[in-house]
PDB file of C-alpha atoms in Angstrom:
ATOM      1  CA  MET A  23      10.219 -49.935   0.844  1.00 53.00           C
ATOM      2  CA  SER A  24       6.535 -49.551   0.160  1.00 58.00           C
ATOM      3  CA  ASP A  25       4.893 -51.058  -2.918  1.00 60.00           C
ATOM      4  CA  SER A  26       4.101 -47.529  -4.087  1.00 72.00           C
ATOM      5  CA  GLN A  27       7.847 -46.795  -4.435  1.00 85.00           C
ATOM      6  CA  LYS A  28       8.911 -49.928  -6.280  1.00 90.00           C
ATOM      7  CA  PHE A  29       7.450 -49.182  -9.707  1.00 92.00           C
ATOM      8  CA  PRO A  30       8.642 -45.556 -10.004  1.00 93.00           C
ATOM      9  CA  VAL A  31      12.134 -46.529  -8.813  1.00 95.00           C
ATOM     10  CA  ALA A  32      12.224 -49.466 -11.247  1.00 96.00           C
ATOM     11  CA  ALA A  33      11.059 -47.390 -14.220  1.00 96.00           C
ATOM     12  CA  HIS A  34      13.543 -44.630 -13.368  1.00 96.00           C
ATOM     13  CA  ALA A  35      16.415 -47.103 -12.970  1.00 96.00           C
ATOM     14  CA  LEU A  36      15.684 -48.771 -16.308  1.00 98.00           C
ATOM     15  CA  ALA A  37      15.467 -45.410 -18.078  1.00 97.00           C
ATOM     16  CA  TYR A  38      18.758 -44.350 -16.486  1.00 96.00           C
ATOM     17  CA  LEU A  39      20.459 -47.568 -17.606  1.00 97.00           C
ATOM     18  CA  ALA A  40      19.206 -46.917 -21.147  1.00 97.00           C
ATOM     19  CA  HIS A  41      20.430 -43.313 -20.959  1.00 96.00           C
ATOM     20  CA  LYS A  42      23.882 -44.542 -19.885  1.00 96.00           C
ATOM     21  CA  GLU A  43      23.790 -47.115 -22.713  1.00 96.00           C
ATOM     22  CA  ALA A  44      24.388 -49.864 -20.154  1.00 96.00           C
ATOM     23  CA  PHE A  45      23.633 -52.756 -22.500  1.00 96.00           C
ATOM     24  CA  SER A  46      26.411 -55.098 -21.334  1.00 94.00           C
ATOM     25  CA  ALA A  47      28.326 -56.004 -18.178  1.00 93.00           C
ATOM     26  CA  ASP A  48      31.279 -53.833 -19.181  1.00 92.00           C
ATOM     27  CA  ARG A  49      28.932 -50.798 -19.131  1.00 95.00           C
ATOM     28  CA  ALA A  50      27.336 -51.679 -15.761  1.00 95.00           C
ATOM     29  CA  VAL A  51      26.085 -48.777 -13.631  1.00 96.00           C
ATOM     30  CA  ALA A  52      26.701 -48.922  -9.877  1.00 92.00           C
ATOM     31  CA  SER A  53      23.728 -48.859  -7.496  1.00 89.00           C
ATOM     32  CA  ALA A  54      25.128 -45.698  -5.872  1.00 90.00           C
ATOM     33  CA  GLU A  55      24.988 -43.903  -9.237  1.00 93.00           C
ATOM     34  CA  LEU A  56      21.451 -45.155  -9.889  1.00 92.00           C
ATOM     35  CA  ALA A  57      20.428 -44.101  -6.371  1.00 92.00           C
ATOM     36  CA  ALA A  58      21.820 -40.599  -6.906  1.00 94.00           C
ATOM     37  CA  SER A  59      19.689 -40.237 -10.032  1.00 94.00           C
ATOM     38  CA  VAL A  60      16.419 -41.433  -8.452  1.00 91.00           C
ATOM     39  CA  PRO A  61      17.266 -40.046  -5.642  1.00 90.00           C
ATOM     40  CA  THR A  62      16.999 -42.767  -3.028  1.00 89.00           C
ATOM     41  CA  ASN A  63      19.137 -45.017  -0.886  1.00 88.00           C
ATOM     42  CA  PRO A  64      21.359 -47.499  -2.771  1.00 88.00           C
ATOM     43  CA  VAL A  65      19.793 -50.323  -0.729  1.00 89.00           C
ATOM     44  CA  VAL A  66      16.389 -49.453  -2.238  1.00 90.00           C
ATOM     45  CA  VAL A  67      17.917 -49.543  -5.716  1.00 90.00           C
ATOM     46  CA  ARG A  68      19.565 -52.910  -5.051  1.00 90.00           C
ATOM     47  CA  ARG A  69      16.253 -54.390  -3.861  1.00 92.00           C
ATOM     48  CA  VAL A  70      14.450 -53.158  -6.966  1.00 94.00           C
ATOM     49  CA  THR A  71      17.237 -54.218  -9.336  1.00 94.00           C
ATOM     50  CA  ALA A  72      17.168 -57.694  -7.758  1.00 94.00           C
ATOM     51  CA  MET A  73      13.478 -57.943  -8.721  1.00 95.00           C
ATOM     52  CA  LEU A  74      14.213 -56.667 -12.227  1.00 97.00           C
ATOM     53  CA  GLY A  75      16.985 -59.245 -12.512  1.00 96.00           C
ATOM     54  CA  LYS A  76      14.647 -62.085 -11.509  1.00 96.00           C
ATOM     55  CA  ALA A  77      12.284 -60.900 -14.242  1.00 96.00           C
ATOM     56  CA  GLY A  78      15.096 -61.106 -16.817  1.00 97.00           C
ATOM     57  CA  LEU A  79      15.121 -57.373 -17.540  1.00 98.00           C
ATOM     58  CA  ILE A  80      18.591 -56.568 -16.227  1.00 98.00           C
ATOM     59  CA  GLY A  81      21.848 -58.260 -15.388  1.00 96.00           C
ATOM     60  CA  ALA A  82      23.669 -57.390 -12.206  1.00 92.00           C
ATOM     61  CA  ARG A  83      27.030 -58.019 -10.626  1.00 89.00           C
ATOM     62  CA  ALA A  84      27.729 -57.549  -6.906  1.00 84.00           C
ATOM     63  CA  GLY A  85      30.870 -56.149  -5.363  1.00 81.00           C
ATOM     64  CA  ALA A  86      33.161 -53.154  -5.705  1.00 78.00           C
ATOM     65  CA  ASN A  87      33.050 -53.330  -9.505  1.00 81.00           C
ATOM     66  CA  GLY A  88      29.394 -54.311  -9.519  1.00 84.00           C
ATOM     67  CA  GLY A  89      26.465 -52.719 -11.193  1.00 91.00           C
ATOM     68  CA  ALA A  90      23.461 -53.302 -13.406  1.00 95.00           C
ATOM     69  CA  TRP A  91      22.855 -53.321 -17.139  1.00 97.00           C
ATOM     70  CA  LEU A  92      19.903 -53.909 -19.457  1.00 98.00           C
ATOM     71  CA  LEU A  93      19.418 -57.377 -20.920  1.00 98.00           C
ATOM     72  CA  LYS A  94      16.844 -56.156 -23.442  1.00 97.00           C
ATOM     73  CA  PRO A  95      16.568 -53.038 -25.594  1.00 97.00           C
ATOM     74  CA  ALA A  96      14.698 -50.197 -23.891  1.00 97.00           C
ATOM     75  CA  GLU A  97      12.272 -50.202 -26.843  1.00 98.00           C
ATOM     76  CA  SER A  98      11.154 -53.724 -25.960  1.00 98.00           C
ATOM     77  CA  ILE A  99      10.623 -53.260 -22.200  1.00 98.00           C
ATOM     78  CA  THR A 100       7.033 -52.198 -21.567  1.00 98.00           C
ATOM     79  CA  LEU A 101       5.944 -50.714 -18.275  1.00 96.00           C
ATOM     80  CA  ASP A 102       3.362 -53.422 -17.592  1.00 94.00           C
ATOM     81  CA  VAL A 103       6.243 -55.907 -17.504  1.00 95.00           C
ATOM     82  CA  VAL A 104       8.163 -53.611 -15.147  1.00 96.00           C
ATOM     83  CA  LEU A 105       5.137 -53.280 -12.874  1.00 93.00           C
ATOM     84  CA  LYS A 106       4.613 -57.034 -12.809  1.00 91.00           C
ATOM     85  CA  ALA A 107       8.303 -57.555 -11.994  1.00 94.00           C
ATOM     86  CA  VAL A 108       8.181 -55.369  -8.885  1.00 92.00           C
ATOM     87  CA  ASN A 109       4.522 -55.418  -7.771  1.00 86.00           C
ATOM     88  CA  GLY A 110       2.911 -58.421  -9.397  1.00 74.00           C
ATOM     89  CA  CYS A 111       0.132 -56.259 -10.951  1.00 62.00           C
ATOM     90  CA  ALA A 112      -1.328 -52.754 -10.875  1.00 59.00           C
ATOM     91  CA  HIS A 113      -3.320 -53.827  -7.836  1.00 64.00           C
ATOM     92  CA  LEU A 114      -5.299 -50.975  -6.330  1.00 62.00           C
ATOM     93  CA  GLY A 115      -6.154 -52.928  -3.219  1.00 64.00           C
ATOM     94  CA  VAL A 116      -8.278 -55.724  -1.818  1.00 66.00           C
ATOM     95  CA  ALA A 117     -12.016 -55.503  -1.365  1.00 63.00           C
ATOM     96  CA  PRO A 118     -13.278 -55.790   2.218  1.00 68.00           C
ATOM     97  CA  LYS A 119     -14.943 -59.043   3.304  1.00 75.00           C
ATOM     98  CA  GLY A 120     -18.331 -57.544   4.061  1.00 73.00           C
ATOM     99  CA  VAL A 121     -20.863 -58.254   6.775  1.00 76.00           C
ATOM    100  CA  LYS A 122     -23.555 -60.929   6.601  1.00 82.00           C
ATOM    101  CA  GLY A 123     -26.996 -59.630   7.316  1.00 82.00           C
ATOM    102  CA  CYS A 124     -26.244 -56.112   6.082  1.00 83.00           C
ATOM    103  CA  PRO A 125     -27.926 -55.359   2.728  1.00 81.00           C
ATOM    104  CA  VAL A 126     -24.936 -53.267   1.632  1.00 82.00           C
ATOM    105  CA  GLY A 127     -22.174 -55.164   3.422  1.00 80.00           C
ATOM    106  CA  GLU A 128     -23.104 -58.463   1.781  1.00 81.00           C
ATOM    107  CA  LYS A 129     -23.002 -57.127  -1.801  1.00 83.00           C
ATOM    108  CA  ILE A 130     -20.442 -54.299  -1.817  1.00 85.00           C
ATOM    109  CA  PRO A 131     -17.318 -56.494  -1.643  1.00 83.00           C
ATOM    110  CA  ASP A 132     -18.146 -58.101  -5.003  1.00 85.00           C
ATOM    111  CA  ALA A 133     -18.895 -54.713  -6.568  1.00 87.00           C
ATOM    112  CA  VAL A 134     -15.660 -53.207  -5.211  1.00 86.00           C
ATOM    113  CA  ARG A 135     -13.664 -56.265  -6.302  1.00 85.00           C
ATOM    114  CA  SER A 136     -15.085 -55.959  -9.820  1.00 88.00           C
ATOM    115  CA  ALA A 137     -14.201 -52.254  -9.980  1.00 88.00           C
ATOM    116  CA  ILE A 138     -10.659 -52.912  -8.746  1.00 84.00           C
ATOM    117  CA  GLU A 139     -10.136 -55.696 -11.283  1.00 86.00           C
ATOM    118  CA  ALA A 140     -11.372 -53.463 -14.119  1.00 91.00           C
ATOM    119  CA  ALA A 141      -9.082 -50.613 -13.049  1.00 88.00           C
ATOM    120  CA  ASP A 142      -6.099 -52.963 -12.702  1.00 86.00           C
ATOM    121  CA  ALA A 143      -6.744 -54.342 -16.200  1.00 88.00           C
ATOM    122  CA  ALA A 144      -7.026 -50.831 -17.678  1.00 92.00           C
ATOM    123  CA  ALA A 145      -3.798 -49.715 -15.995  1.00 88.00           C
ATOM    124  CA  ALA A 146      -1.935 -52.794 -17.216  1.00 88.00           C
ATOM    125  CA  ALA A 147      -3.248 -52.309 -20.768  1.00 93.00           C
ATOM    126  CA  ARG A 148      -2.103 -48.683 -20.883  1.00 95.00           C
ATOM    127  CA  LEU A 149       1.288 -49.459 -19.343  1.00 94.00           C
ATOM    128  CA  GLY A 150       1.709 -52.164 -21.980  1.00 95.00           C
ATOM    129  CA  GLN A 151       1.735 -49.409 -24.605  1.00 97.00           C
ATOM    130  CA  ILE A 152       4.596 -47.463 -22.979  1.00 98.00           C
ATOM    131  CA  THR A 153       8.232 -48.550 -23.167  1.00 98.00           C
ATOM    132  CA  VAL A 154      11.290 -47.546 -21.183  1.00 98.00           C
ATOM    133  CA  ALA A 155      12.514 -45.861 -24.375  1.00 98.00           C
ATOM    134  CA  ASP A 156       9.305 -43.789 -24.417  1.00 97.00           C
ATOM    135  CA  LEU A 157       9.996 -42.632 -20.852  1.00 95.00           C
ATOM    136  CA  LEU A 158      13.506 -41.610 -21.779  1.00 93.00           C
ATOM    137  CA  ALA A 159      12.335 -39.793 -24.920  1.00 94.00           C
ATOM    138  CA  ASN A 160       9.740 -37.870 -22.899  1.00 91.00           C
ATOM    139  CA  ALA A 161      12.398 -36.889 -20.359  1.00 85.00           C
ATOM    140  CA  HIS A 162      14.500 -35.091 -22.976  1.00 75.00           C
TER     141      HIS A 162
END
């Protein structure tokens, strides 16, 4: 699964769990059901839910009666936290190393790195203002 898929799948899965009111283990939603909603392969959902579990956002139980549920209210889960759980940061990329002796190649990497860092910070700040509950409200 590419990094570009992780965040949308994670946000969708969390919104679906909130929609299903899966706030405890007895209301757990199976990965096959989550995958049908996304839509994607259940293996992709299990990989993403494992990351969300490590971040303390969801609980999960394996097996035939397994599934996932939210450990926090949807109103308190912001998308910057979701992004960090599955990607580490907004991260638009890595600046090239540059070429010594080239007037552009020596200086551009620092300029590109600075631009990437600013964009990552702006994305994280905006995502920090949006909750899983907001996503669900906008979907209705």
